[in-house]
mmCIF file of C-alpha atoms in Angstrom:
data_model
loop_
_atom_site.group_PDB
_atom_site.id
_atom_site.type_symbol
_atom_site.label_atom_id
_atom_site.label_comp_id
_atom_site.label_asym_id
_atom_site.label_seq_id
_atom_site.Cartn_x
_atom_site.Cartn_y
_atom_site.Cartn_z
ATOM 1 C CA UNK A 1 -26.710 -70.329 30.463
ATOM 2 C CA UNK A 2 -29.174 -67.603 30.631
ATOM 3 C CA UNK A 3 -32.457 -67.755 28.434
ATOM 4 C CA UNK A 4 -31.399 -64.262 26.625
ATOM 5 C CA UNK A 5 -27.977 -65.628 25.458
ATOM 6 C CA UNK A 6 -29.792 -69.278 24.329
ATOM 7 C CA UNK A 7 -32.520 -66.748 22.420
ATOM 8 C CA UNK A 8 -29.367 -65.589 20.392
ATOM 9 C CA UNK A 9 -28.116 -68.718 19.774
ATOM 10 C CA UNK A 10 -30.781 -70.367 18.446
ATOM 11 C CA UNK A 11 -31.546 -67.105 15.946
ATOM 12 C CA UNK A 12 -28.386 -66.758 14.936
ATOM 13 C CA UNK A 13 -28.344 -70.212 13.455
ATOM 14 C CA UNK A 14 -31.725 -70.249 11.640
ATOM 15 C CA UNK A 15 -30.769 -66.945 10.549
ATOM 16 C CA UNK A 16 -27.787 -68.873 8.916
ATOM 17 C CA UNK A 17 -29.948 -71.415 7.417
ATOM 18 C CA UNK A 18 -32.566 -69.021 6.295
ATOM 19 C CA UNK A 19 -29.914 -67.402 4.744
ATOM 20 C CA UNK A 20 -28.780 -70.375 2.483
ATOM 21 C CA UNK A 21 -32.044 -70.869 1.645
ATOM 22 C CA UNK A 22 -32.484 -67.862 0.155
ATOM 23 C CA UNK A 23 -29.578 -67.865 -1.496
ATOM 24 C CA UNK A 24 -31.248 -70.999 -3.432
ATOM 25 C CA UNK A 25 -33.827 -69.893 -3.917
ATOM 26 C CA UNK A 26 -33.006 -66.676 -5.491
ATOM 27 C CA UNK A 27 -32.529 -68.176 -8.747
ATOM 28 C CA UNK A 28 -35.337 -70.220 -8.797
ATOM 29 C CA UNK A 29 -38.038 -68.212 -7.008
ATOM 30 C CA UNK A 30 -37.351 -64.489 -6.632
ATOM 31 C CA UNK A 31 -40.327 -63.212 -4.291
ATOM 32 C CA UNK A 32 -39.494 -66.274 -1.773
ATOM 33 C CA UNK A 33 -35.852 -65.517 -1.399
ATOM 34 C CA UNK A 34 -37.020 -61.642 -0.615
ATOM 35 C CA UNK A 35 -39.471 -62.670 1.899
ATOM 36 C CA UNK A 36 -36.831 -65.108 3.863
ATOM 37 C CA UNK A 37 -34.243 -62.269 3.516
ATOM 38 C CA UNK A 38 -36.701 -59.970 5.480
ATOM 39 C CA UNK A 39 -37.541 -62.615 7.945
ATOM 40 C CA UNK A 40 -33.253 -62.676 8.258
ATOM 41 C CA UNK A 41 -33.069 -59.141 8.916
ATOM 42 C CA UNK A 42 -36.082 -59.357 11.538
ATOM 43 C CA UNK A 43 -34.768 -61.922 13.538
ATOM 44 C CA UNK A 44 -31.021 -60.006 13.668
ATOM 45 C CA UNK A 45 -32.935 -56.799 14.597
ATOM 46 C CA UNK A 46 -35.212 -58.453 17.279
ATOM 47 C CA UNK A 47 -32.654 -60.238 19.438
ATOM 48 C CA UNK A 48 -29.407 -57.888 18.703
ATOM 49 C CA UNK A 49 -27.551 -60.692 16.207
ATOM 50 C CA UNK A 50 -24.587 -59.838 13.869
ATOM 51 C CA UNK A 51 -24.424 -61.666 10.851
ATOM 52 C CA UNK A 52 -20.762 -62.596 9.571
ATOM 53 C CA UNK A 53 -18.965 -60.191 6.891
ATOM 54 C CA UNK A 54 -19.899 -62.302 4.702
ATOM 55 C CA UNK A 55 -23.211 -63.261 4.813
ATOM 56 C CA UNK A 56 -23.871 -59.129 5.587
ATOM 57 C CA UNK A 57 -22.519 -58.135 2.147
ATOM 58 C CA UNK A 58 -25.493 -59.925 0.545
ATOM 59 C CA UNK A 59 -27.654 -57.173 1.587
ATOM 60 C CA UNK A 60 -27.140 -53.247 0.122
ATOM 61 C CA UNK A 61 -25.926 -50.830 2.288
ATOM 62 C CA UNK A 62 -28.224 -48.289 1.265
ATOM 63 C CA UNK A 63 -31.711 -49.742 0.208
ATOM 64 C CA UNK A 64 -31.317 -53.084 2.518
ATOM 65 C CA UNK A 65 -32.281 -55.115 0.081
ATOM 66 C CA UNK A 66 -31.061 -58.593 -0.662
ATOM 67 C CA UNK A 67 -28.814 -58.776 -3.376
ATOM 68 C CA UNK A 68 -27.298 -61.920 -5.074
ATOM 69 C CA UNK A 69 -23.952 -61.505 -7.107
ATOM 70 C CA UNK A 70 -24.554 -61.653 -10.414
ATOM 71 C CA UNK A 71 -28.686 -61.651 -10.642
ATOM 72 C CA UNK A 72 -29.191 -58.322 -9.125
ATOM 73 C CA UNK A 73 -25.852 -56.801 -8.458
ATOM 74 C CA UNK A 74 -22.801 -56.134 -10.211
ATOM 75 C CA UNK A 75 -19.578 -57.542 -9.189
ATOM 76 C CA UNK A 76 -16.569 -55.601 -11.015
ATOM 77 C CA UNK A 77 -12.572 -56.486 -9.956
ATOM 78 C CA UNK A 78 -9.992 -53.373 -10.188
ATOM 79 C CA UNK A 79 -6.421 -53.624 -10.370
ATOM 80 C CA UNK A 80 -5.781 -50.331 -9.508
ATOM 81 C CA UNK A 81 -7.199 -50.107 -6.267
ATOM 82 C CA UNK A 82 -7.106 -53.697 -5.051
ATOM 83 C CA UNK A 83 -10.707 -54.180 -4.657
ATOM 84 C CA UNK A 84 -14.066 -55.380 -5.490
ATOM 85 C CA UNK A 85 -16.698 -52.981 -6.638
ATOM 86 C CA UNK A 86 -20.490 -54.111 -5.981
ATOM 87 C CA UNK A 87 -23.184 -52.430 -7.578
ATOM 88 C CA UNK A 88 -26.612 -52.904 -6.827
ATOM 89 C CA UNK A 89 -28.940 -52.977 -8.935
ATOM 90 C CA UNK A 90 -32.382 -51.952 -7.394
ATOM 91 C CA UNK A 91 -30.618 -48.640 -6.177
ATOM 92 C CA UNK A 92 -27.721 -48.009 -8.328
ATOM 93 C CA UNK A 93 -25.705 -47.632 -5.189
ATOM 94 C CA UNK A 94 -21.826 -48.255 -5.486
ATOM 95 C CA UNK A 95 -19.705 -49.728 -2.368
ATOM 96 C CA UNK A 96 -16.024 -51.202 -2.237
ATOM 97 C CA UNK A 97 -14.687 -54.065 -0.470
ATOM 98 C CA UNK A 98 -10.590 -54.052 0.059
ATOM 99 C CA UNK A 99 -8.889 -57.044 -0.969
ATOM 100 C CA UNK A 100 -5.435 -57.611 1.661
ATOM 101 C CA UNK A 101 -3.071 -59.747 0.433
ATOM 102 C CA UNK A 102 -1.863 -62.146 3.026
ATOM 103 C CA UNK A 103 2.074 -62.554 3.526
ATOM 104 C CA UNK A 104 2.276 -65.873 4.924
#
């Protein structure tokens, strides 16, 4: 396996862990939780690593900041539309996220 690919690897899972850590840690200790999400979006940026859908709608789309549901974002469900509206907080900026129902 090439050393490049192995580099990726082995970010891509601390950047996993670091994230649950910071997820912790956001309700307990608010400045840590910031500085670990920063080290997260470092190590993506340095060696070219996606993070899952999930784990990238923890961070706002406009002011890349980490954002935790319900401590410094606003989580709002519509009927209408069929989706979930997050707000965040530091920014005020407004995104959507589609819900699909699956026919199984």
């Amino acid at each position: 396996m090439n050393v490049k690919i192995k580099k990726r690897i082995i970010a891509k899972k601390r950047a996993e862990e670091l994230l649950e850590y910071a997820i912790y840690n956001s309700k307990n200790n608010v400045p840590l939780s910031i500085v670990q999400a920063n080290i997260i979006k470092n190590l993506c940026t340095k060696f070219n690593v996606r993070l899952d859908f999930s784990n990238r709608m923890l961070f706002c789309h406009k002011c890349k900041r980490f954002i935790v549901p319900g401590f410094n974002s606003r989580i709002r469900l519509s009927k209408i539309r069929k989706s979930i509206n997050i707000t965040c907080l530091f920014c005020g900026y407004s995104y959507r996220k589609m819900i699909v129902n699956s026919q199984t």
